[in-house]
Amino acid sequence: MSSPSLYKYQAGGSLPVTAPSYVKRQADDELFQALLKGEFCYVLNARQMGKSSLRVRIVDRLQAEGVRSGTIDMTTIGSQQMTSEQWYASVLQSIISSFRLGVNLRTWWRECSHLSPVKRFGDFLSTVLLTEIQQPVVIFIDEIDSVLGLDFPIDDFFALIRACYNKRVEEPIYQRLTFTLLGVATPNYLIADKSRTPFNIGRAIDLQGFRLSEALPLLPGLQGTVKQPEIMLRHILEWTNGQPFLTQKLCQLVLNTWQDGTIAIPTGQSASWLEKLVRSRLIDYWELQDEPEHLRTIAHRLLYDEQRAGRLLGLYQQILDVWGKTVAIDNSPEQTELLLSGLVVKEQGYLQIRNPIYAEVFNTEWVEQQLTNLRPYAINLRAWLSSERLDESRLLKGQALRDAEVWAEGKQIGDRDYQFLAASHALEKREQQQALEAARTREVEARLVQEKKTARLQRYFLGVISLALIGVLGLGLTAFWQYQTAKVSEIQALSRSSEALFASDQHLDALIEALRAKPLAI
């Protein structure tokens, strides 16, 4: 095996024009031909997909065709604590430097101070840039997503780009001017007023990963390093799915291993050897080995906004759960953000994880850990799942359930979260129903007890009344008996008195006494 020639892959940053490892893709020719025709173009994609390297190559190719190109790198201008006037002036200064124009910006800007910043910018293009440069002009605006951090509306800037295109019919000078926007954004993110957007007149350039047929410039570094470089390159692309940064980095890792004198790949075992290398140098302890930073950039984009992170992780969890299956594209903000992170790609109308490395790094355990850091009910959910959804004591109730609902509102959480919250709702509803039924039972029981008490009281009062009536009746009978007894005694007394008088020959008095006794006997 011969020693490989000096060769260097580059992971991250813009590849210079002379870089041997630059991979020309379909997007190269599409963008080049479109700009030669004067079309407004935009390349909006995830980070570290090779946008800046593409720009460097296209600038070189355009120059060979007599087209002057200049670049405005928005990250060098800044976006914080800046007025619109400062921002537009900074953009113009970048144009002056990039095209090497012979104008003093401070003087020119001061002379136009009576105009708005966007008007000054537009006038500069026509009266300075297109006047000094007579060739076709292409302005590349790189890192365009930086404008999202500005403290003032930026719609006027994009509307001006559209106006430059529209003026081509009336003012031929503008036929020599076109723009190309590059960045991590979508048209909807960049401009709010859709009636003024330049994106409906521009051409989107789709920047895909490396295909095997395109990646042949990567072979020289592998030749002399491994016995079958074509097979090794194919295995590398199987791991990265052509993601430019990871492909360049993995190729360099293979080359470094050979240079360190540790490479020894038995025939037919290149796939297993490469897997060990990927796991040991990219996947295992990836937070510590992620240099230049790539995987941490993806993680940061997913997690930096806590409110949005729950929705993104929930959606990604669904894609991860059906790895090898499909989640249909609906162009929701969450799906758009996942696409811009680079973690997923569109495949025939569906979302898929971009490559096996991402699937291994951002796996189910990683998602669960991140959701654990976000969920207010993480411990309960984990215990409930561990019990195979049988331990209802882990479900939420009352205020805890209300807090969980507030947290989940607006988030596209995973199926297990929905099942957990639904089970908590069902349990709470069931317990509320049971409590209601128990309250009704207690109410009926209390009513029965009260009715029993009332019945006892009624029986008591009836008994008392009965006893009272009996007492009254007894007293009446006693009084009547006493009255009758007294009458009998009185009659007897009158009879004896009458008899005594009759015996003593007092017949008249005897008759009177007898008459007195007669009414008493009736």
Short mmCIF file of C-alpha atoms in Angstrom, two decimals:
data_model
loop_
_atom_site.label_atom_id
_atom_site.label_comp_id
_atom_site.label_asym_id
_atom_site.label_seq_id
_atom_site.Cartn_x
_atom_site.Cartn_y
_atom_site.Cartn_z
CA MET A 1 0.00 0.00 0.00
CA SER A 2 1.58 3.24 -1.11
CA SER A 3 1.78 6.27 1.11
CA PRO A 4 -1.07 8.73 0.45
CA SER A 5 -0.12 12.13 -0.89
CA LEU A 6 -0.41 15.13 1.31
CA TYR A 7 -4.12 15.68 1.52
CA LYS A 8 -6.41 17.57 3.85
CA TYR A 9 -10.11 17.43 4.35
CA GLN A 10 -11.85 20.43 5.90
CA ALA A 11 -14.77 20.19 8.29
CA GLY A 12 -16.27 23.60 8.90
CA GLY A 13 -15.59 27.00 7.44
CA SER A 14 -15.47 28.03 3.81
CA LEU A 15 -13.30 25.88 1.59
CA PRO A 16 -10.92 27.95 -0.52
CA VAL A 17 -11.15 27.74 -4.29
CA THR A 18 -8.05 25.54 -4.41
CA ALA A 19 -9.30 23.05 -1.78
CA PRO A 20 -8.93 19.56 -3.34
CA SER A 21 -11.70 18.14 -1.17
CA TYR A 22 -14.39 20.47 -2.48
CA VAL A 23 -17.36 18.43 -3.73
CA LYS A 24 -19.24 19.91 -6.65
CA ARG A 25 -22.97 19.25 -6.43
CA GLN A 26 -25.98 19.79 -8.63
CA ALA A 27 -26.59 23.08 -6.80
CA ASP A 28 -23.27 24.44 -8.11
CA ASP A 29 -24.39 24.41 -11.73
CA GLU A 30 -27.95 25.44 -10.93
CA LEU A 31 -26.84 28.54 -9.03
CA PHE A 32 -24.12 29.43 -11.55
CA GLN A 33 -26.43 29.21 -14.56
CA ALA A 34 -29.22 31.12 -12.78
CA LEU A 35 -26.88 34.00 -11.88
CA LEU A 36 -25.53 34.17 -15.42
CA LYS A 37 -29.12 34.70 -16.51
CA GLY A 38 -29.52 37.47 -13.92
CA GLU A 39 -31.96 35.56 -11.72
CA PHE A 40 -32.44 36.50 -8.11
CA CYS A 41 -31.51 33.37 -6.07
CA TYR A 42 -31.56 32.23 -2.49
CA VAL A 43 -29.88 29.30 -0.77
CA LEU A 44 -31.59 28.76 2.57
CA ASN A 45 -30.62 25.63 4.44
CA ALA A 46 -29.28 24.22 7.69
CA ARG A 47 -25.86 25.18 9.00
CA GLN A 48 -22.67 23.51 7.81
CA MET A 49 -24.20 22.32 4.55
CA GLY A 50 -21.53 24.07 2.46
CA LYS A 51 -23.35 27.32 1.59
CA SER A 52 -20.31 29.56 2.10
CA SER A 53 -18.02 27.18 0.22
CA LEU A 54 -20.54 27.14 -2.61
CA ARG A 55 -20.50 30.95 -2.66
CA VAL A 56 -16.69 31.05 -2.87
CA ARG A 57 -16.70 28.67 -5.83
CA ILE A 58 -19.51 30.51 -7.63
CA VAL A 59 -17.74 33.87 -7.20
CA ASP A 60 -14.65 32.38 -8.82
CA ARG A 61 -16.65 30.90 -11.70
CA LEU A 62 -18.55 34.17 -12.25
CA GLN A 63 -15.33 36.15 -12.34
CA ALA A 64 -14.09 33.89 -15.12
CA GLU A 65 -17.23 34.86 -17.05
CA GLY A 66 -16.70 38.59 -16.54
CA VAL A 67 -19.27 38.96 -13.74
CA ARG A 68 -18.25 41.09 -10.73
CA SER A 69 -19.27 39.70 -7.38
CA GLY A 70 -19.23 41.06 -3.87
CA THR A 71 -20.23 39.62 -0.52
CA ILE A 72 -21.99 41.14 2.46
CA ASP A 73 -21.41 38.95 5.51
CA MET A 74 -24.19 39.94 7.87
CA THR A 75 -22.40 38.49 10.90
CA THR A 76 -19.66 41.14 10.51
CA ILE A 77 -22.24 43.93 10.62
CA GLY A 78 -23.99 42.87 13.79
CA SER A 79 -27.59 43.20 14.86
CA GLN A 80 -27.68 44.27 18.50
CA GLN A 81 -28.12 47.86 19.70
CA MET A 82 -27.98 49.25 16.20
CA THR A 83 -30.14 51.85 14.50
CA SER A 84 -31.46 51.36 10.98
CA GLU A 85 -29.18 54.17 9.76
CA GLN A 86 -26.10 52.50 11.23
CA TRP A 87 -27.11 49.15 9.76
CA TYR A 88 -27.67 50.43 6.20
CA ALA A 89 -24.43 52.40 6.33
CA SER A 90 -22.58 49.27 7.46
CA VAL A 91 -24.09 47.27 4.59
CA LEU A 92 -22.93 49.91 2.10
CA GLN A 93 -19.45 49.90 3.60
CA SER A 94 -19.29 46.14 3.02
CA ILE A 95 -20.25 46.68 -0.62
CA ILE A 96 -17.61 49.38 -1.02
CA SER A 97 -14.93 47.11 0.45
CA SER A 98 -16.02 44.03 -1.46
CA PHE A 99 -16.15 45.77 -4.85
CA ARG A 100 -13.27 48.17 -4.07
CA LEU A 101 -15.32 51.24 -4.98
CA GLY A 102 -13.70 54.66 -5.05
CA VAL A 103 -16.19 56.54 -2.89
CA ASN A 104 -15.97 58.08 0.58
CA LEU A 105 -18.99 56.66 2.36
CA ARG A 106 -18.96 59.20 5.20
CA THR A 107 -19.14 62.11 2.76
CA TRP A 108 -21.66 60.47 0.45
CA TRP A 109 -23.88 59.41 3.35
CA ARG A 110 -23.84 62.89 4.89
CA GLU A 111 -24.81 64.49 1.57
CA CYS A 112 -27.85 62.19 1.40
CA SER A 113 -28.90 62.67 5.03
CA HIS A 114 -32.25 64.13 3.94
CA LEU A 115 -33.25 60.69 2.61
CA SER A 116 -34.38 57.62 4.53
CA PRO A 117 -31.72 54.90 5.06
CA VAL A 118 -33.38 52.48 2.64
CA LYS A 119 -33.68 55.21 -0.02
CA ARG A 120 -29.99 56.03 0.40
CA PHE A 121 -29.16 52.35 0.01
CA GLY A 122 -31.18 52.12 -3.20
CA ASP A 123 -29.67 55.29 -4.66
CA PHE A 124 -26.17 54.03 -3.84
CA LEU A 125 -26.74 50.91 -5.93
CA SER A 126 -27.80 52.87 -8.99
CA THR A 127 -25.63 56.02 -8.78
CA VAL A 128 -22.42 54.54 -7.37
CA LEU A 129 -22.18 50.75 -7.71
CA LEU A 130 -23.73 50.33 -11.15
CA THR A 131 -22.06 53.50 -12.39
CA GLU A 132 -18.51 52.58 -11.39
CA ILE A 133 -18.90 48.94 -12.47
CA GLN A 134 -20.12 48.39 -15.98
CA GLN A 135 -20.09 44.57 -15.90
CA PRO A 136 -22.92 42.43 -14.53
CA VAL A 137 -22.95 42.57 -10.73
CA VAL A 138 -23.94 39.88 -8.23
CA ILE A 139 -24.27 40.78 -4.54
CA PHE A 140 -24.10 37.77 -2.22
CA ILE A 141 -25.70 38.39 1.17
CA ASP A 142 -24.37 35.67 3.45
CA GLU A 143 -25.75 34.74 6.89
CA ILE A 144 -28.97 36.56 6.03
CA ASP A 145 -30.66 35.08 9.11
CA SER A 146 -28.65 37.56 11.19
CA VAL A 147 -31.23 40.23 10.29
CA LEU A 148 -33.75 38.40 12.48
CA GLY A 149 -32.02 39.88 15.52
CA LEU A 150 -32.42 43.51 14.44
CA ASP A 151 -34.44 45.86 16.64
CA PHE A 152 -36.20 47.49 13.67
CA PRO A 153 -38.33 46.14 10.78
CA ILE A 154 -36.31 44.82 7.86
CA ASP A 155 -39.12 44.39 5.32
CA ASP A 156 -38.02 47.57 3.51
CA PHE A 157 -34.65 45.98 2.75
CA PHE A 158 -36.21 42.95 1.06
CA ALA A 159 -38.76 45.14 -0.67
CA LEU A 160 -35.86 47.16 -2.14
CA ILE A 161 -34.31 43.99 -3.56
CA ARG A 162 -37.64 43.21 -5.20
CA ALA A 163 -37.84 46.79 -6.50
CA CYS A 164 -34.43 46.43 -8.13
CA TYR A 165 -35.75 43.40 -10.00
CA ASN A 166 -38.95 45.15 -11.03
CA LYS A 167 -37.04 48.21 -12.33
CA ARG A 168 -35.33 46.10 -14.97
CA VAL A 169 -38.17 46.76 -17.41
CA GLU A 170 -37.97 50.57 -17.21
CA GLU A 171 -34.31 51.07 -16.27
CA PRO A 172 -31.92 48.74 -18.13
CA ILE A 173 -29.13 49.52 -15.67
CA TYR A 174 -30.80 47.20 -13.17
CA GLN A 175 -30.55 44.29 -15.62
CA ARG A 176 -26.90 44.09 -14.58
CA LEU A 177 -27.71 43.70 -10.89
CA THR A 178 -28.85 40.60 -9.05
CA PHE A 179 -28.77 39.28 -5.50
CA THR A 180 -28.19 35.93 -3.84
CA LEU A 181 -29.24 35.35 -0.23
CA LEU A 182 -27.65 32.59 1.83
CA GLY A 183 -28.49 31.59 5.38
CA VAL A 184 -30.33 29.45 7.88
CA ALA A 185 -33.87 30.69 7.49
CA THR A 186 -37.03 30.44 5.41
CA PRO A 187 -38.68 33.21 3.37
CA ASN A 188 -41.53 33.32 5.88
CA TYR A 189 -39.05 33.97 8.70
CA LEU A 190 -37.29 36.80 6.89
CA ILE A 191 -40.16 39.02 5.74
CA ALA A 192 -43.53 39.59 7.36
CA ASP A 193 -45.22 41.48 4.52
CA LYS A 194 -45.79 38.79 1.88
CA SER A 195 -46.92 41.37 -0.68
CA ARG A 196 -43.40 42.89 -0.73
CA THR A 197 -41.34 39.70 -0.58
CA PRO A 198 -38.66 39.13 -3.24
CA PHE A 199 -38.82 35.38 -2.71
CA ASN A 200 -41.78 34.89 -5.02
CA ILE A 201 -39.71 36.25 -7.91
CA GLY A 202 -36.51 34.49 -6.95
CA ARG A 203 -35.21 30.98 -7.46
CA ALA A 204 -34.64 28.62 -4.56
CA ILE A 205 -31.45 26.57 -4.84
CA ASP A 206 -31.78 23.22 -3.11
CA LEU A 207 -28.46 22.30 -1.51
CA GLN A 208 -28.40 18.56 -0.91
CA GLY A 209 -25.81 16.32 0.73
CA PHE A 210 -23.03 14.60 -1.18
CA ARG A 211 -24.02 11.78 -3.49
CA LEU A 212 -21.53 8.98 -4.08
CA SER A 213 -21.13 9.98 -7.72
CA GLU A 214 -20.35 13.57 -6.66
CA ALA A 215 -18.02 12.69 -3.79
CA LEU A 216 -15.17 11.35 -5.95
CA PRO A 217 -12.92 14.37 -5.07
CA LEU A 218 -12.77 12.86 -1.55
CA LEU A 219 -11.11 9.66 -2.77
CA PRO A 220 -7.46 10.87 -3.02
CA GLY A 221 -7.14 11.16 0.74
CA LEU A 222 -8.35 7.58 1.15
CA GLN A 223 -6.23 6.10 -1.61
CA GLY A 224 -3.13 4.54 -0.15
CA THR A 225 -4.80 4.70 3.26
CA VAL A 226 -7.19 1.78 2.87
CA LYS A 227 -7.15 -1.12 0.43
CA GLN A 228 -10.51 -0.32 -1.14
CA PRO A 229 -11.03 3.46 -0.92
CA GLU A 230 -14.23 3.40 -3.01
CA ILE A 231 -15.85 0.94 -0.60
CA MET A 232 -14.66 2.97 2.39
CA LEU A 233 -16.11 6.15 0.88
CA ARG A 234 -19.42 4.40 0.34
CA HIS A 235 -19.48 3.29 3.98
CA ILE A 236 -18.64 6.84 5.09
CA LEU A 237 -21.56 8.22 3.09
CA GLU A 238 -23.84 5.57 4.56
CA TRP A 239 -23.05 6.95 8.01
CA THR A 240 -23.28 10.63 7.06
CA ASN A 241 -25.84 10.44 4.25
CA GLY A 242 -23.64 12.97 2.48
CA GLN A 243 -23.87 15.66 5.17
CA PRO A 244 -20.87 17.81 4.11
CA PHE A 245 -19.39 18.61 7.52
CA LEU A 246 -19.63 15.06 8.85
CA THR A 247 -18.39 13.56 5.58
CA GLN A 248 -15.30 15.76 5.54
CA LYS A 249 -14.66 15.11 9.23
CA LEU A 250 -15.06 11.34 8.97
CA CYS A 251 -12.75 11.20 5.95
CA GLN A 252 -10.17 13.17 7.93
CA LEU A 253 -10.55 10.79 10.90
CA VAL A 254 -9.81 7.85 8.63
CA LEU A 255 -6.78 9.68 7.23
CA ASN A 256 -5.59 10.64 10.73
CA THR A 257 -5.87 7.03 11.85
CA TRP A 258 -3.58 5.96 9.02
CA GLN A 259 -1.13 8.77 9.77
CA ASP A 260 -1.07 7.73 13.43
CA GLY A 261 -0.03 4.27 12.31
CA THR A 262 -2.99 2.53 13.94
CA ILE A 263 -4.98 1.53 10.89
CA ALA A 264 -5.24 -2.19 10.19
CA ILE A 265 -8.38 -3.23 8.41
CA PRO A 266 -8.76 -6.92 7.60
CA THR A 267 -10.11 -7.63 4.13
CA GLY A 268 -13.89 -7.42 4.01
CA GLN A 269 -14.17 -5.75 7.43
CA SER A 270 -14.04 -2.10 6.46
CA ALA A 271 -17.68 -1.55 7.49
CA SER A 272 -17.20 -2.90 11.02
CA TRP A 273 -13.87 -1.07 11.36
CA LEU A 274 -15.48 2.21 10.32
CA GLU A 275 -18.36 1.66 12.74
CA LYS A 276 -15.92 1.35 15.63
CA LEU A 277 -14.22 4.55 14.50
CA VAL A 278 -17.53 6.42 14.21
CA ARG A 279 -18.67 5.28 17.64
CA SER A 280 -15.38 6.00 19.38
CA ARG A 281 -14.63 9.35 17.72
CA LEU A 282 -18.06 10.83 16.91
CA ILE A 283 -20.85 9.22 18.92
CA ASP A 284 -19.42 8.19 22.31
CA TYR A 285 -19.00 11.20 24.61
CA TRP A 286 -19.87 13.39 21.65
CA GLU A 287 -20.16 16.55 23.72
CA LEU A 288 -16.43 16.34 24.49
CA GLN A 289 -15.30 15.30 21.01
CA ASP A 290 -17.44 17.69 18.99
CA GLU A 291 -14.64 19.81 17.55
CA PRO A 292 -15.15 21.80 15.40
CA GLU A 293 -18.59 22.22 16.90
CA HIS A 294 -21.36 20.59 14.92
CA LEU A 295 -23.54 18.31 17.02
CA ARG A 296 -23.69 20.85 19.83
CA THR A 297 -24.89 23.44 17.30
CA ILE A 298 -27.84 21.20 16.45
CA ALA A 299 -28.60 20.56 20.12
CA HIS A 300 -28.46 24.28 20.90
CA ARG A 301 -30.88 25.12 18.10
CA LEU A 302 -33.34 22.58 19.48
CA LEU A 303 -33.06 23.60 23.13
CA TYR A 304 -32.20 27.29 23.45
CA ASP A 305 -35.87 28.38 23.58
CA GLU A 306 -37.50 26.39 26.40
CA GLN A 307 -41.08 27.05 25.27
CA ARG A 308 -40.31 25.94 21.74
CA ALA A 309 -37.98 23.11 22.78
CA GLY A 310 -40.83 21.01 24.12
CA ARG A 311 -42.65 21.18 20.79
CA LEU A 312 -39.52 20.42 18.77
CA LEU A 313 -38.50 17.49 20.95
CA GLY A 314 -42.04 16.13 20.88
CA LEU A 315 -42.09 16.22 17.09
CA TYR A 316 -38.60 14.77 16.79
CA GLN A 317 -39.56 12.03 19.23
CA GLN A 318 -42.35 10.99 16.87
CA ILE A 319 -39.90 10.85 13.95
CA LEU A 320 -37.43 8.89 16.08
CA ASP A 321 -40.09 6.44 17.23
CA VAL A 322 -40.91 5.60 13.61
CA TRP A 323 -37.28 5.51 12.43
CA GLY A 324 -37.49 3.87 9.03
CA LYS A 325 -41.17 4.75 8.73
CA THR A 326 -42.74 8.12 7.92
CA VAL A 327 -44.02 11.39 9.38
CA ALA A 328 -45.83 13.41 6.73
CA ILE A 329 -44.68 16.97 6.01
CA ASP A 330 -47.20 19.66 6.96
CA ASN A 331 -44.90 22.72 6.86
CA SER A 332 -45.67 23.58 10.46
CA PRO A 333 -43.27 25.95 12.29
CA GLU A 334 -41.96 23.00 14.29
CA GLN A 335 -41.18 20.99 11.17
CA THR A 336 -39.53 24.01 9.56
CA GLU A 337 -37.35 24.54 12.61
CA LEU A 338 -36.30 20.89 12.68
CA LEU A 339 -35.35 21.10 9.01
CA LEU A 340 -33.30 24.24 9.65
CA SER A 341 -31.50 22.50 12.49
CA GLY A 342 -30.27 19.96 9.94
CA LEU A 343 -31.40 17.07 12.11
CA VAL A 344 -34.06 15.92 9.66
CA VAL A 345 -34.57 16.08 5.91
CA LYS A 346 -37.47 15.79 3.50
CA GLU A 347 -37.74 12.42 1.81
CA GLN A 348 -40.55 12.00 -0.74
CA GLY A 349 -42.99 14.13 1.23
CA TYR A 350 -41.99 12.84 4.66
CA LEU A 351 -39.57 13.78 7.42
CA GLN A 352 -36.65 11.47 8.15
CA ILE A 353 -33.62 11.72 10.40
CA ARG A 354 -30.81 12.90 8.17
CA ASN A 355 -28.30 10.15 8.94
CA PRO A 356 -27.46 7.29 11.33
CA ILE A 357 -24.94 9.42 13.25
CA TYR A 358 -27.66 11.88 14.24
CA ALA A 359 -29.98 9.00 15.12
CA GLU A 360 -27.31 7.52 17.41
CA VAL A 361 -26.38 10.82 19.08
CA PHE A 362 -29.86 12.30 19.40
CA ASN A 363 -31.44 9.00 20.37
CA THR A 364 -34.43 8.13 22.53
CA GLU A 365 -32.42 8.39 25.76
CA TRP A 366 -31.13 11.84 24.81
CA VAL A 367 -34.64 13.08 23.97
CA GLU A 368 -36.01 11.64 27.20
CA GLN A 369 -33.27 13.37 29.19
CA GLN A 370 -33.99 16.72 27.56
CA LEU A 371 -37.71 16.33 28.08
CA THR A 372 -36.99 15.36 31.67
CA ASN A 373 -35.20 18.66 32.09
CA LEU A 374 -38.27 20.43 30.69
CA ARG A 375 -41.25 18.42 31.93
CA PRO A 376 -42.68 19.36 35.34
CA TYR A 377 -43.97 15.77 35.63
CA ALA A 378 -40.92 13.87 34.38
CA ILE A 379 -40.44 11.68 37.49
CA ASN A 380 -44.10 10.69 37.58
CA LEU A 381 -44.15 9.86 33.88
CA ARG A 382 -41.04 7.70 34.10
CA ALA A 383 -42.40 5.77 37.10
CA TRP A 384 -45.78 5.30 35.40
CA LEU A 385 -44.14 3.95 32.25
CA SER A 386 -41.90 1.68 34.33
CA SER A 387 -45.03 0.17 35.91
CA GLU A 388 -46.32 -0.58 32.41
CA ARG A 389 -48.92 2.17 32.92
CA LEU A 390 -50.49 0.36 35.91
CA ASP A 391 -49.37 2.50 38.87
CA GLU A 392 -52.12 5.12 39.06
CA SER A 393 -50.51 6.69 42.13
CA ARG A 394 -48.00 8.26 39.69
CA LEU A 395 -50.69 10.04 37.69
CA LEU A 396 -51.32 13.75 38.22
CA LYS A 397 -54.21 15.31 40.07
CA GLY A 398 -55.50 18.72 40.97
CA GLN A 399 -53.09 21.62 40.64
CA ALA A 400 -50.26 19.35 39.49
CA LEU A 401 -52.37 18.30 36.51
CA ARG A 402 -53.34 21.92 35.81
CA ASP A 403 -49.65 22.93 35.83
CA ALA A 404 -48.79 20.10 33.45
CA GLU A 405 -51.56 21.18 31.07
CA VAL A 406 -50.26 24.75 31.07
CA TRP A 407 -46.76 23.48 30.31
CA ALA A 408 -47.97 21.19 27.50
CA GLU A 409 -50.19 23.84 25.90
CA GLY A 410 -48.92 24.71 22.45
CA LYS A 411 -46.28 21.98 22.53
CA GLN A 412 -46.30 19.04 20.18
CA ILE A 413 -45.44 16.56 22.89
CA GLY A 414 -44.93 12.85 22.37
CA ASP A 415 -47.54 10.11 22.42
CA ARG A 416 -46.42 8.94 25.87
CA ASP A 417 -46.99 12.42 27.26
CA TYR A 418 -50.48 12.54 25.76
CA GLN A 419 -51.22 9.07 27.14
CA PHE A 420 -49.95 10.08 30.58
CA LEU A 421 -51.99 13.28 30.69
CA ALA A 422 -55.05 11.49 29.29
CA ALA A 423 -54.72 8.78 31.93
CA SER A 424 -54.38 11.49 34.60
CA HIS A 425 -57.52 13.16 33.27
CA ALA A 426 -59.38 9.85 33.28
CA LEU A 427 -58.27 9.08 36.82
CA GLU A 428 -59.24 12.53 38.06
CA LYS A 429 -62.61 12.29 36.34
CA ARG A 430 -63.17 8.82 37.77
CA GLU A 431 -62.22 9.94 41.26
CA GLN A 432 -64.43 12.99 40.93
CA GLN A 433 -67.31 10.73 39.87
CA GLN A 434 -66.58 8.41 42.74
CA ALA A 435 -66.44 11.35 45.14
CA LEU A 436 -69.74 12.63 43.76
CA GLU A 437 -71.35 9.22 44.13
CA ALA A 438 -69.92 8.91 47.64
CA ALA A 439 -71.31 12.34 48.50
CA ARG A 440 -74.71 11.32 47.16
CA THR A 441 -74.55 8.09 49.16
CA ARG A 442 -73.66 10.02 52.29
CA GLU A 443 -76.50 12.42 51.57
CA VAL A 444 -78.99 9.56 51.20
CA GLU A 445 -77.68 7.91 54.34
CA ALA A 446 -77.90 11.19 56.22
CA ARG A 447 -81.44 11.64 54.96
CA LEU A 448 -82.37 8.12 56.08
CA VAL A 449 -80.85 8.76 59.50
CA GLN A 450 -82.78 12.01 59.74
CA GLU A 451 -85.96 10.31 58.67
CA LYS A 452 -85.37 7.63 61.29
CA LYS A 453 -84.84 10.31 63.90
CA THR A 454 -88.00 12.05 62.77
CA ALA A 455 -89.94 8.78 62.92
CA ARG A 456 -88.62 8.11 66.42
CA LEU A 457 -89.62 11.60 67.50
CA GLN A 458 -93.03 11.16 65.98
CA ARG A 459 -93.47 7.85 67.79
CA TYR A 460 -92.27 9.43 70.98
CA PHE A 461 -94.66 12.37 70.68
CA LEU A 462 -97.48 9.99 69.77
CA GLY A 463 -96.70 7.90 72.83
CA VAL A 464 -96.60 10.98 75.02
CA ILE A 465 -99.87 12.21 73.60
CA SER A 466 -101.37 8.77 74.01
CA LEU A 467 -100.20 8.61 77.59
CA ALA A 468 -101.55 12.09 78.16
CA LEU A 469 -104.91 11.12 76.73
CA ILE A 470 -104.94 8.01 78.85
CA GLY A 471 -104.05 10.10 81.86
CA VAL A 472 -106.76 12.61 81.09
CA LEU A 473 -109.24 9.81 80.51
CA GLY A 474 -108.19 8.17 83.76
CA LEU A 475 -108.60 11.41 85.62
CA GLY A 476 -112.00 11.91 84.00
CA LEU A 477 -113.10 8.42 84.95
CA THR A 478 -111.79 8.91 88.47
CA ALA A 479 -113.58 12.19 88.78
CA PHE A 480 -116.73 10.65 87.38
CA TRP A 481 -116.42 7.70 89.75
CA GLN A 482 -115.85 10.03 92.66
CA TYR A 483 -118.81 12.11 91.54
CA GLN A 484 -121.03 9.06 91.30
CA THR A 485 -119.78 7.82 94.63
CA ALA A 486 -120.53 11.20 96.20
CA LYS A 487 -124.02 11.19 94.67
CA VAL A 488 -124.70 7.70 95.98
CA SER A 489 -123.46 8.69 99.39
CA GLU A 490 -125.60 11.79 99.39
CA ILE A 491 -128.66 9.83 98.24
CA GLN A 492 -128.00 7.25 100.90
CA ALA A 493 -127.64 9.98 103.46
CA LEU A 494 -130.93 11.63 102.39
CA SER A 495 -132.64 8.23 102.35
CA ARG A 496 -131.48 7.47 105.86
CA SER A 497 -132.55 10.95 106.93
CA SER A 498 -135.98 10.47 105.32
CA GLU A 499 -136.38 7.10 106.96
CA ALA A 500 -135.42 8.49 110.31
CA LEU A 501 -137.93 11.32 110.01
CA PHE A 502 -140.64 8.92 108.91
CA ALA A 503 -139.90 6.73 111.89
CA SER A 504 -140.25 9.66 114.17
CA ASP A 505 -143.67 10.41 112.64
CA GLN A 506 -142.41 13.44 110.89
CA HIS A 507 -143.99 12.37 107.69
CA LEU A 508 -143.91 15.69 105.97
CA ASP A 509 -140.19 16.19 106.57
CA ALA A 510 -139.57 12.62 105.54
CA LEU A 511 -141.36 13.27 102.27
CA ILE A 512 -139.32 16.42 101.67
CA GLU A 513 -136.01 14.53 102.18
CA ALA A 514 -137.16 11.80 99.87
CA LEU A 515 -137.94 14.35 97.20
CA ARG A 516 -134.50 15.91 97.60
CA ALA A 517 -132.84 12.53 96.96
CA LYS A 518 -134.82 11.80 93.79
CA PRO A 519 -132.99 14.30 91.43
CA LEU A 520 -129.66 12.91 92.61
CA ALA A 521 -130.68 9.41 91.59
CA ILE A 522 -131.39 10.46 87.98
#
